[in-house]
PDB file of C-alpha atoms in Angstrom:
ATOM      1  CA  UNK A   1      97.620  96.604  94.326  1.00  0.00           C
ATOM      2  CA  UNK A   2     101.162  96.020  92.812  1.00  0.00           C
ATOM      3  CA  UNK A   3     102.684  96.415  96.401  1.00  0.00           C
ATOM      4  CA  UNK A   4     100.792  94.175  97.984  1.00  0.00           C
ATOM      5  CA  UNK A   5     102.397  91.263  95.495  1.00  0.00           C
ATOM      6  CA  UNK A   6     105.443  92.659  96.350  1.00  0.00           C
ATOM      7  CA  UNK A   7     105.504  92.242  99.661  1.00  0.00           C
ATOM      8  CA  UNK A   8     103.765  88.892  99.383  1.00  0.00           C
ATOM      9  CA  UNK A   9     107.107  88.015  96.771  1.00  0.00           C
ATOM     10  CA  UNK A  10     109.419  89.164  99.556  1.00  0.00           C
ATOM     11  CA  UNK A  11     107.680  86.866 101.871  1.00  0.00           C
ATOM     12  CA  UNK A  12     108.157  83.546  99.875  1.00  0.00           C
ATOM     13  CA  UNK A  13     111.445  84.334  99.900  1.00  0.00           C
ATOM     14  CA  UNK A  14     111.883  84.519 103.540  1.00  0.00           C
ATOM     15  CA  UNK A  15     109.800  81.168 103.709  1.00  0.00           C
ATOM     16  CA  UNK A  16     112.577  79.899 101.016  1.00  0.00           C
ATOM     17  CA  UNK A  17     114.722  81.145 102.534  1.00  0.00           C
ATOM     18  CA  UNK A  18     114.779  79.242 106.285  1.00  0.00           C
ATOM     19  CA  UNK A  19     117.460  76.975 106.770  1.00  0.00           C
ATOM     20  CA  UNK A  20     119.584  79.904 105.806  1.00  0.00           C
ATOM     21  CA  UNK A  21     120.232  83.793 106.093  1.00  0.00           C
ATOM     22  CA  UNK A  22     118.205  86.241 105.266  1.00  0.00           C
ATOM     23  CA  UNK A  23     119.502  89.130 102.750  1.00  0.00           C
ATOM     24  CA  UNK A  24     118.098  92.413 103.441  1.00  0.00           C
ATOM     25  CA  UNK A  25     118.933  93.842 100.776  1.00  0.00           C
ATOM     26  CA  UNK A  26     118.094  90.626  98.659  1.00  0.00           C
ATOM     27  CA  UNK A  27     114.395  90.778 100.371  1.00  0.00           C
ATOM     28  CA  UNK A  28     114.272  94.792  99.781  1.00  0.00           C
ATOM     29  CA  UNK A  29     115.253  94.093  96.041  1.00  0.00           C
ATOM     30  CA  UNK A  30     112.108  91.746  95.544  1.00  0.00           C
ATOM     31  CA  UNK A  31     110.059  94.569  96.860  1.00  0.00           C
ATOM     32  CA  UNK A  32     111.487  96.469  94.661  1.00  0.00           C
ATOM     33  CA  UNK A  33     112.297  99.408  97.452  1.00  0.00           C
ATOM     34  CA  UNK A  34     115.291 100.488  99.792  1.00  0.00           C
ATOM     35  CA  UNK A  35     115.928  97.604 102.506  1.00  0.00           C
ATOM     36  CA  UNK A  36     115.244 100.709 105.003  1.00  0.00           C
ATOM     37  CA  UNK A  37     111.845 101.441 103.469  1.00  0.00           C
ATOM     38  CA  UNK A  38     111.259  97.698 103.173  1.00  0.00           C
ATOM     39  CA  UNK A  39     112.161  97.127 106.544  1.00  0.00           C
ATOM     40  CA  UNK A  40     109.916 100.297 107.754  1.00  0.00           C
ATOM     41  CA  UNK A  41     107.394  99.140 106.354  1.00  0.00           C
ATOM     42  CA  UNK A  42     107.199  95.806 107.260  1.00  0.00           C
ATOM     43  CA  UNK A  43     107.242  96.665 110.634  1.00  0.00           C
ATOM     44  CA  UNK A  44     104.672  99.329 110.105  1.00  0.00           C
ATOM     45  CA  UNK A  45     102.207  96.987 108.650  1.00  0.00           C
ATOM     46  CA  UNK A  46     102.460  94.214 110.835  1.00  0.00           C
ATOM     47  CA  UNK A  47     103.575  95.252 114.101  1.00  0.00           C
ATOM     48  CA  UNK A  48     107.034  92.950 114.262  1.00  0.00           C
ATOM     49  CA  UNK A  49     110.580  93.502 112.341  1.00  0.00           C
ATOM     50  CA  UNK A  50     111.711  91.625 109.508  1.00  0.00           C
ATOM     51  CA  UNK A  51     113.920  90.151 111.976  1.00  0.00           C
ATOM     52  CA  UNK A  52     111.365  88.872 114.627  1.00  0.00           C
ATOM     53  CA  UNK A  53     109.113  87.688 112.114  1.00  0.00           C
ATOM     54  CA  UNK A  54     112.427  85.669 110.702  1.00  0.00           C
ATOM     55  CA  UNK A  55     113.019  84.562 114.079  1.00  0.00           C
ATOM     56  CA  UNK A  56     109.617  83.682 115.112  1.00  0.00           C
ATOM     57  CA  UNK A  57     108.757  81.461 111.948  1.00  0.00           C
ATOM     58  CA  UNK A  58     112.118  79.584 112.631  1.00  0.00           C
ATOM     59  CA  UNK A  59     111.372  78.634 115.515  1.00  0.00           C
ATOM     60  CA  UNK A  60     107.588  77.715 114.499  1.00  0.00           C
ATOM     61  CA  UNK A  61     109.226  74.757 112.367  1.00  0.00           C
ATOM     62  CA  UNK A  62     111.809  73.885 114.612  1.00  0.00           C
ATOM     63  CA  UNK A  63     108.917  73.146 117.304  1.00  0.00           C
ATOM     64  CA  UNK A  64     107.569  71.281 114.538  1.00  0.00           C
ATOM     65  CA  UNK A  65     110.312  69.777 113.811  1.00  0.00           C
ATOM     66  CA  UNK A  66     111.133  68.894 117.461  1.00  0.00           C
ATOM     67  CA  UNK A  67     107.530  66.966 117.687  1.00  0.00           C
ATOM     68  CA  UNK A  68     107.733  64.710 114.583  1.00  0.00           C
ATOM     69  CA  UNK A  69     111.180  63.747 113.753  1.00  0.00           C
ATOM     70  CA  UNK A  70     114.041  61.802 115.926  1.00  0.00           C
ATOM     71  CA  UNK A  71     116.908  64.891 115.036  1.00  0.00           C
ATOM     72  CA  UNK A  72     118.828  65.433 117.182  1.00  0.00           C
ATOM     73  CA  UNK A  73     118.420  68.900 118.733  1.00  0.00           C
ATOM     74  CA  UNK A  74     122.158  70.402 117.806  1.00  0.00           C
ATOM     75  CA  UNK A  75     121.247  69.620 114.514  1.00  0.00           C
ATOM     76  CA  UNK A  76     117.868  71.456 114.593  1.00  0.00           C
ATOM     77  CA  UNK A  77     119.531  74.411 116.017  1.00  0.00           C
ATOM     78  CA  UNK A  78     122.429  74.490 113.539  1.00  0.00           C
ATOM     79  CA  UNK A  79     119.797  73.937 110.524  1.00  0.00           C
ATOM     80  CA  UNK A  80     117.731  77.352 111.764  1.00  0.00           C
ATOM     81  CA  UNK A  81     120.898  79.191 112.340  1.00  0.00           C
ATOM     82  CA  UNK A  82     121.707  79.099 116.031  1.00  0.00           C
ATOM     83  CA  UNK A  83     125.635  78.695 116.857  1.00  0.00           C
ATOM     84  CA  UNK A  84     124.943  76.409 119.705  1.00  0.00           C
ATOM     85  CA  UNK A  85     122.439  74.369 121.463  1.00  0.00           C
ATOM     86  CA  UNK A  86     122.056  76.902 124.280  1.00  0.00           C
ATOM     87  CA  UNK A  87     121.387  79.527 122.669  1.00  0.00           C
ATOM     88  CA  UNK A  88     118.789  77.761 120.600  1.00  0.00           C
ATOM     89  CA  UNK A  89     117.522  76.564 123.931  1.00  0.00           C
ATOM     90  CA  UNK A  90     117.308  80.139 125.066  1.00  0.00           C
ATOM     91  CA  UNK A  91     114.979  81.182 122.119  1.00  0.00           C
ATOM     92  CA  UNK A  92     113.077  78.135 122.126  1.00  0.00           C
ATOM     93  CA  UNK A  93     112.179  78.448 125.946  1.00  0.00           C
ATOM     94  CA  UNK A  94     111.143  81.949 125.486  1.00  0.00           C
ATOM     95  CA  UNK A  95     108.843  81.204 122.207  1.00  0.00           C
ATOM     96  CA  UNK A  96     107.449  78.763 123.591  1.00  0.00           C
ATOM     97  CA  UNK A  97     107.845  78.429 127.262  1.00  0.00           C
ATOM     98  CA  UNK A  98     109.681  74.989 127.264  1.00  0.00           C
ATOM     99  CA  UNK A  99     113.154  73.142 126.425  1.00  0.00           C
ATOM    100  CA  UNK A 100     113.284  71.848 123.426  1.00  0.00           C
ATOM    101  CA  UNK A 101     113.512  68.530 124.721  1.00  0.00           C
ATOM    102  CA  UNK A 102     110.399  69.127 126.447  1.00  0.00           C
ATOM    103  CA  UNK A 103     109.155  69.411 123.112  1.00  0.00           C
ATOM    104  CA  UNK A 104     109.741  66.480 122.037  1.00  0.00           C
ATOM    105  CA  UNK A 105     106.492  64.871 124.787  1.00  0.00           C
ATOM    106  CA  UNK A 106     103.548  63.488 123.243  1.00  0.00           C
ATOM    107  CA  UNK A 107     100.823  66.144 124.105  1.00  0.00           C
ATOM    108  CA  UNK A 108     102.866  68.884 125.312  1.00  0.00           C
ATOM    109  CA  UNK A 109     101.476  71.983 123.822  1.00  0.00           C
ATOM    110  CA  UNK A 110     103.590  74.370 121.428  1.00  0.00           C
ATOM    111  CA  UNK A 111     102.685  77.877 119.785  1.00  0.00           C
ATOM    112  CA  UNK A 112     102.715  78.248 115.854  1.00  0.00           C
ATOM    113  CA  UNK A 113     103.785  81.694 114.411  1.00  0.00           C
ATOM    114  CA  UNK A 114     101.996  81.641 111.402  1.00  0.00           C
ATOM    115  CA  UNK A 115     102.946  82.910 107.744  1.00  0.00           C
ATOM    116  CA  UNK A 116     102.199  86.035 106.922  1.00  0.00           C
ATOM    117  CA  UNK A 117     100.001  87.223 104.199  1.00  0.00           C
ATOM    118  CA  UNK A 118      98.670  90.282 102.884  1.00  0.00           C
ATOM    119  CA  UNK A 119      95.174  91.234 101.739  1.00  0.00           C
ATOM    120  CA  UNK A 120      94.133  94.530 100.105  1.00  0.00           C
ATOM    121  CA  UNK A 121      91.570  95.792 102.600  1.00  0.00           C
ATOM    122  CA  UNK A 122      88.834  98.287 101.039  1.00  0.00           C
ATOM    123  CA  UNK A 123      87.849 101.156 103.612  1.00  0.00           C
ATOM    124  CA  UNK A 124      85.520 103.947 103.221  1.00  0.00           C
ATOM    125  CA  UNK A 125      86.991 106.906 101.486  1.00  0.00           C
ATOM    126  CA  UNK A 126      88.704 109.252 103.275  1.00  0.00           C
ATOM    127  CA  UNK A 127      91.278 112.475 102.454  1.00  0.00           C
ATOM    128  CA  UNK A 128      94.576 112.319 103.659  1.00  0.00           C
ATOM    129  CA  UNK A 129      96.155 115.757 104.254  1.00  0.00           C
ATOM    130  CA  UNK A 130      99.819 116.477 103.851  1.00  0.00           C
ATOM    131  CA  UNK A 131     102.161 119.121 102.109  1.00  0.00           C
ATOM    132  CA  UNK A 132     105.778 118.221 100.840  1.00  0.00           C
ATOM    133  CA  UNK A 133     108.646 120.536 101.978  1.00  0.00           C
ATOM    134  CA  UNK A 134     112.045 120.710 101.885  1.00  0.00           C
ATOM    135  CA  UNK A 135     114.208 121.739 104.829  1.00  0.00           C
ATOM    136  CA  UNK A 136     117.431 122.842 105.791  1.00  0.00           C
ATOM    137  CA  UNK A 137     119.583 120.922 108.661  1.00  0.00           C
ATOM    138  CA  UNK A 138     117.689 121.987 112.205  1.00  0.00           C
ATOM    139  CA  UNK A 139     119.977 121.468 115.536  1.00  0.00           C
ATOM    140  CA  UNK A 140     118.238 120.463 118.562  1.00  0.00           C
ATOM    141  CA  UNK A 141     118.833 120.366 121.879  1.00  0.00           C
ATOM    142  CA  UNK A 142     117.036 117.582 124.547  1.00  0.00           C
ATOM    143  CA  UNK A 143     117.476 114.473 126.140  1.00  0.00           C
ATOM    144  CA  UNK A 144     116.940 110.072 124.609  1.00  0.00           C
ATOM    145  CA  UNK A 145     116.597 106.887 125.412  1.00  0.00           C
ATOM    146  CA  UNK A 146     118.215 103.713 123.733  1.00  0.00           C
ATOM    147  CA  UNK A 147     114.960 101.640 122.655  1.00  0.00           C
ATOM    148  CA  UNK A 148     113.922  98.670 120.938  1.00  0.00           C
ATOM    149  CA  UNK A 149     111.163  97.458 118.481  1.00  0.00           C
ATOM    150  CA  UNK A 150     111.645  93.325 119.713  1.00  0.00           C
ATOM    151  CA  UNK A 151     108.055  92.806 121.193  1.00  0.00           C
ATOM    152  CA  UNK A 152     106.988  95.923 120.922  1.00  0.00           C
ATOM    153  CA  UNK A 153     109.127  97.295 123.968  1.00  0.00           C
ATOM    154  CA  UNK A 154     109.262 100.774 122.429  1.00  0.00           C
ATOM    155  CA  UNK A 155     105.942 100.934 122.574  1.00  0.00           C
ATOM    156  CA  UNK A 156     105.955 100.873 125.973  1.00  0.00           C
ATOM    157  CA  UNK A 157     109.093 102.646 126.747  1.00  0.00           C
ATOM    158  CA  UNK A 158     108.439 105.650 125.155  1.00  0.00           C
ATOM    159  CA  UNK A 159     105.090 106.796 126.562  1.00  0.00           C
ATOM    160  CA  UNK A 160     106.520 105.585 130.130  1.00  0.00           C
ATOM    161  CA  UNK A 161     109.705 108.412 128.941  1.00  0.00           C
ATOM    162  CA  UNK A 162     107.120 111.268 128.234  1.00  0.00           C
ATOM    163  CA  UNK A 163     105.640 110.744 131.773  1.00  0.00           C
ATOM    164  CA  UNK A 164     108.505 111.127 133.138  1.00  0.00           C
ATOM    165  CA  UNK A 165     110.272 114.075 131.987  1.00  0.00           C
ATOM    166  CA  UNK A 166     106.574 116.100 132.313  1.00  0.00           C
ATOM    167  CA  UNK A 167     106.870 114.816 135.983  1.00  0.00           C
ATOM    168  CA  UNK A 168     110.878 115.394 136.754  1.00  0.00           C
ATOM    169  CA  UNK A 169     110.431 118.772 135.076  1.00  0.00           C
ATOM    170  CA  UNK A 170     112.758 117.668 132.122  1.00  0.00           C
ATOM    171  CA  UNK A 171     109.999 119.650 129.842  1.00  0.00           C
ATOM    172  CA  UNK A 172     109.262 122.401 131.618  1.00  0.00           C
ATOM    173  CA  UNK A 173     113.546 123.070 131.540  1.00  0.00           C
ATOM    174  CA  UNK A 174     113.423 122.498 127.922  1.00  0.00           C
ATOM    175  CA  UNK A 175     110.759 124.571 126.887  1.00  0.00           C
ATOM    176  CA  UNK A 176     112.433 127.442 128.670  1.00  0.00           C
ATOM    177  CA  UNK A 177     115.936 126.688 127.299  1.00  0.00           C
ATOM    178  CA  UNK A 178     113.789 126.676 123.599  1.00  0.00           C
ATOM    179  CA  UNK A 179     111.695 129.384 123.934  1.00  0.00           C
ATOM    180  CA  UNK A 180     108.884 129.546 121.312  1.00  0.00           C
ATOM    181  CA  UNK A 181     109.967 126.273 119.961  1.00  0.00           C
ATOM    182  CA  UNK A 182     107.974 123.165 119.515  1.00  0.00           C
ATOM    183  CA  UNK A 183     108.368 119.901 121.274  1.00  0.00           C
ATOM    184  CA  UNK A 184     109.471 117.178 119.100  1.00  0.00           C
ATOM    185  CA  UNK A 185     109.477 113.583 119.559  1.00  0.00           C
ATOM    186  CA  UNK A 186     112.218 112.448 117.245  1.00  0.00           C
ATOM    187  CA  UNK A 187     113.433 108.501 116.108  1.00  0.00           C
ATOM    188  CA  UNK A 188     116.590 108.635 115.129  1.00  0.00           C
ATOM    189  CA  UNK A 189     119.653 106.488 114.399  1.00  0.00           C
ATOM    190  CA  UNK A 190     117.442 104.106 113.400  1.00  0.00           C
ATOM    191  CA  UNK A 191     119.248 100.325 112.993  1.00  0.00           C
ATOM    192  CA  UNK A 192     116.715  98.495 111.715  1.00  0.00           C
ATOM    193  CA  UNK A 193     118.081  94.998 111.413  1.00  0.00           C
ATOM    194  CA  UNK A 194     118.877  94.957 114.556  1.00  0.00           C
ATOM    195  CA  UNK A 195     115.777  96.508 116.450  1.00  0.00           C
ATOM    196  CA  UNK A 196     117.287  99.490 117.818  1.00  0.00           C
ATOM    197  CA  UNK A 197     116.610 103.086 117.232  1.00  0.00           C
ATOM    198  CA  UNK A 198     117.021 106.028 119.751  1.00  0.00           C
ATOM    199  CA  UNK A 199     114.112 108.258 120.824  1.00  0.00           C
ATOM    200  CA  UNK A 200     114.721 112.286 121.392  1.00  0.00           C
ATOM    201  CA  UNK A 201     112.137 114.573 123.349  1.00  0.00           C
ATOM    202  CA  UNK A 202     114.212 117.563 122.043  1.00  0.00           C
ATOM    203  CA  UNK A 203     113.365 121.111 120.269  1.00  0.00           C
ATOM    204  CA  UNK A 204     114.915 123.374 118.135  1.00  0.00           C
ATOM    205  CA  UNK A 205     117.928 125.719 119.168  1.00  0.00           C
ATOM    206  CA  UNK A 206     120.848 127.164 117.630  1.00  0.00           C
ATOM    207  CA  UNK A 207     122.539 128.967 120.307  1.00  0.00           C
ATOM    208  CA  UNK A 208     122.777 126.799 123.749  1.00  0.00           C
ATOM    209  CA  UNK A 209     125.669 124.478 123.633  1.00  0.00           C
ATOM    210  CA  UNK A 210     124.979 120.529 124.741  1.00  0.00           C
ATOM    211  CA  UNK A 211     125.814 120.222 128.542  1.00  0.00           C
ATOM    212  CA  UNK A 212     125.595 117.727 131.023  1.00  0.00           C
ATOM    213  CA  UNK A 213     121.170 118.618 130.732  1.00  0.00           C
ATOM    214  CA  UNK A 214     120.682 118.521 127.279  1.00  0.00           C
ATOM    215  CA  UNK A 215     122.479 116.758 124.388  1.00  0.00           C
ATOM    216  CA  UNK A 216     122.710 117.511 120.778  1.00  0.00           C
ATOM    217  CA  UNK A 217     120.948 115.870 117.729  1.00  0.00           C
ATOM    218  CA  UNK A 218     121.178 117.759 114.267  1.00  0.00           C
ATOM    219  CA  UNK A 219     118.147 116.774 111.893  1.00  0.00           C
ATOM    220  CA  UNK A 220     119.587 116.299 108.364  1.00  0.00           C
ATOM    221  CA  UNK A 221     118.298 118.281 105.167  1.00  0.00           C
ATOM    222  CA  UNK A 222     115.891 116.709 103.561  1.00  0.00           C
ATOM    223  CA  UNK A 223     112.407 116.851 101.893  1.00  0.00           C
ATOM    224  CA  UNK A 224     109.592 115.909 104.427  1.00  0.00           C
ATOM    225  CA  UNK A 225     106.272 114.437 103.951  1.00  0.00           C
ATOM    226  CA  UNK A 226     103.905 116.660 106.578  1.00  0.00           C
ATOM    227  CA  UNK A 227     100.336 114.742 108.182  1.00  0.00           C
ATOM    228  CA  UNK A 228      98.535 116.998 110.327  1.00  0.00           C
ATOM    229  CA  UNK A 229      97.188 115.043 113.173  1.00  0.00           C
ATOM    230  CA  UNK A 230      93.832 116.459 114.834  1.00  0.00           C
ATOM    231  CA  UNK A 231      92.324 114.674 118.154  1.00  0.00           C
ATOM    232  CA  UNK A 232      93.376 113.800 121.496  1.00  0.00           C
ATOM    233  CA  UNK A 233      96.406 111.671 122.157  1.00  0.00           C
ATOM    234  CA  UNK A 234      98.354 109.092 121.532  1.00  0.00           C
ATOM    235  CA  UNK A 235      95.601 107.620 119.597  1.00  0.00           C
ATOM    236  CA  UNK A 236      94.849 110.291 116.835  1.00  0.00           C
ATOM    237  CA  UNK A 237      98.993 110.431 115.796  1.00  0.00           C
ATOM    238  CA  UNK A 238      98.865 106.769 115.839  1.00  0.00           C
ATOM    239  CA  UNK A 239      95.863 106.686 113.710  1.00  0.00           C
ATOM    240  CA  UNK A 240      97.936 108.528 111.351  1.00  0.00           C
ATOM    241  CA  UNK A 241     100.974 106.773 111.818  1.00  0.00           C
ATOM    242  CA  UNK A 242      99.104 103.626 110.482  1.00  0.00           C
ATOM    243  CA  UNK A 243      97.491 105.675 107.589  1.00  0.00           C
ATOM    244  CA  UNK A 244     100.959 106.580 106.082  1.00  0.00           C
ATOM    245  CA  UNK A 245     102.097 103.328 105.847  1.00  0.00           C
ATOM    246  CA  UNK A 246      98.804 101.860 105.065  1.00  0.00           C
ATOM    247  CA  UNK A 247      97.809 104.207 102.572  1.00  0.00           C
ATOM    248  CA  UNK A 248     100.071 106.607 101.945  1.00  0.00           C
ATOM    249  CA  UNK A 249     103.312 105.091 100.966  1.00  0.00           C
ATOM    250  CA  UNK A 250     101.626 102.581  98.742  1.00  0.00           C
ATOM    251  CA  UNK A 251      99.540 104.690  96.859  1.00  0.00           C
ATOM    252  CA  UNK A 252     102.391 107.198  96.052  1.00  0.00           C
ATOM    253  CA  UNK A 253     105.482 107.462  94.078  1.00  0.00           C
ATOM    254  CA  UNK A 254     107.836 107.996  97.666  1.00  0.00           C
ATOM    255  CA  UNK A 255     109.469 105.848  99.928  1.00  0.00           C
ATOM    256  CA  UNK A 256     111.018 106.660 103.252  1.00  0.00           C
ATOM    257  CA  UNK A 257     114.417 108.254 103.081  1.00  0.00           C
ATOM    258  CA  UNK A 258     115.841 106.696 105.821  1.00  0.00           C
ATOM    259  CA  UNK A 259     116.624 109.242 108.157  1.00  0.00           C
ATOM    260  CA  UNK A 260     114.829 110.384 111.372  1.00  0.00           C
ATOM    261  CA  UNK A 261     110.863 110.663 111.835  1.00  0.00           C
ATOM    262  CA  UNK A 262     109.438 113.441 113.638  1.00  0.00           C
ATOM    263  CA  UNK A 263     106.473 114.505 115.652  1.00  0.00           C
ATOM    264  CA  UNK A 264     106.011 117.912 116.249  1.00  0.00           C
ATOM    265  CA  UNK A 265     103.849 119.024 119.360  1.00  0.00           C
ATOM    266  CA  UNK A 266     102.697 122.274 119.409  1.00  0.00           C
ATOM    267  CA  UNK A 267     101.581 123.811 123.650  1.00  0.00           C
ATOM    268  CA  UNK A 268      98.017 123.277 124.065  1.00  0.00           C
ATOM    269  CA  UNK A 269      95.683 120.566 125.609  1.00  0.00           C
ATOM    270  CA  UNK A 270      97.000 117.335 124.266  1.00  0.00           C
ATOM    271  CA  UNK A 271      93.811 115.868 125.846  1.00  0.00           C
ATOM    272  CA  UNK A 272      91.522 117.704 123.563  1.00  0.00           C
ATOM    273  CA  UNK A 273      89.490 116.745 120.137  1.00  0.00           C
ATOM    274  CA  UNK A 274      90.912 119.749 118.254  1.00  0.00           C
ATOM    275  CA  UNK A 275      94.485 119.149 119.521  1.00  0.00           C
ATOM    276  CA  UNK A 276      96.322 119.422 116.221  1.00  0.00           C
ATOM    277  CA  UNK A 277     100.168 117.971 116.068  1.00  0.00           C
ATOM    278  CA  UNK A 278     102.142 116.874 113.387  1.00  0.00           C
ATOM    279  CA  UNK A 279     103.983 113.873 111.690  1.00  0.00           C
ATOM    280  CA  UNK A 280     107.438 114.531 109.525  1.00  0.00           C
ATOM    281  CA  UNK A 281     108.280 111.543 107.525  1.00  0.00           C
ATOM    282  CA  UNK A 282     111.436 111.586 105.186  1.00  0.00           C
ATOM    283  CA  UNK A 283     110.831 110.634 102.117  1.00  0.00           C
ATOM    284  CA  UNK A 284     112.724 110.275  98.396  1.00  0.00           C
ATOM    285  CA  UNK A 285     111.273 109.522  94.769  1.00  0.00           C
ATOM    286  CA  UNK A 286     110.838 105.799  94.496  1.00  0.00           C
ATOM    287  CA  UNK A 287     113.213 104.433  92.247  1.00  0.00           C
ATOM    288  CA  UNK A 288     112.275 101.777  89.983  1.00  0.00           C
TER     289      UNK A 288
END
């Protein structure tokens, strides 16, 4: 599929690109996409940021690099684009689990980040439901954590942030504050290139003020890609969170808009096979 040789163009230059810095935009431009959707789906598809993967490779050759050739280790760490030897050091120890002079031992063992490369995989056929809409600016009222996509730490954090605020009674507060409103699990203010996004469990109201409880996130206007999700959770929304940006995006004239994703959970028995939930995902004609 044309996107796949996309993406596989935008990862060359990355590879070309090591001794130096990496343009966003530049590697967004090769895909021929925004550097938001490039960047969303990068990390989508593989699991890691543009940045980590960036980071990871670098420090794959500089291990290399360490092990084979006599240079001096401020050099190394200038030529991968570290300002100083201790914060190369830093990085390298936490790659790899040693100094980098350490590295330099016959025998001392190292981990290689490979290169990436993408394959068009060929599944069995299966529908994708979804319905386009367009939607007015929605204010919502809840509460968010500061989280990050390095190592897959959001992953983490935000189930641990569910669990809590079903067992400190944040939800049962909200829901009454929003009555007949869904819960929504929203990611927004998204910075990308730096791994940081913030993550809402919020709802919809347009009378109760933000207060020292709740805070205040307005969802922009825009037109929305809807996924239904049907089965228990988490795994059934992130089955469908993988089939977007598997399947969807690529075989499709959108890309992602760039502004916040949302999951909509309806009450009911999140435990059970016919739970049904949704996915919003921004999205704008692909320009090309």
């Amino acid at each position: 599929m044309e996107w796949l040789d996309r993406m596989a163009k935008a990862i060359s230059l990355i590879e070309s690109r090591m001794e130096g810095k990496t343009d966003i935009e530049e590697l967004a431009r090769e895909a021929y996409s925004s550097p938001f959707h490039f960047q969303r789906m990068f990390h989508m598809l593989t699991g890691f940021t543009v940045a980590e993967y960036i980071r990871r490779r670098k420090l794959t050759l500089a291990a290399q690099e360490l092990a084979s050739t006599s240079s001096k280790v401020v050099d190394i760490a200038l030529k991968y684009g570290y300002e100083s030897p201790e914060s190369f050091a830093k990085a390298f120890r936490k790659a790899h689990g040693i100094s980098p002079t350490d590295a330099r031992e016959r025998g001392i063992p190292l981990k290689a980040f490979p290169r990436l490369s993408f394959h068009l995989s060929l599944k069995g056929a299966q529908d994708m439901d979804y319905r386009i809409i367009d939607r007015p600016a929605v204010r919502t009222i809840g509460v968010k954590i500061a989280t990050t996509t390095t190592d897959g730490q959001n992953s983490r954090e935000i189930p641990r942030f569910w669990q809590q605020a079903h067992s400190d009674g944040t939800i049962g507060k909200l829901v009454e504050a929003c009555p007949g409103k869904e819960l929504l699990g929203i990611c927004g203010d998204m910075d990308l290139a730096n791994e940081r996004f913030d993550y809402w469990i919020a709802a919809e109201n347009d009378d109760r003020p933000a207060d020292e409880q709740w805070k205040e996130f307005t969802i922009p206007a825009a037109t929305w890609a809807v996924f239904p999700s049907i089965g228990p959770m988490p795994h059934a929304i992130q089955d469908v969170w993988r089939r977007i940006f598997e399947e969807w995006f690529p075989s499709t004239g959108y890309e992602h808009a760039a502004g916040p994703e949302l999951e909509v959970y309806p009450d009911g028995d999140t435990t059970s096979p016919d739970y049904r939930c949704e996915v919003w995902v921004p999205i704008v004609k692909k320009q090309i």
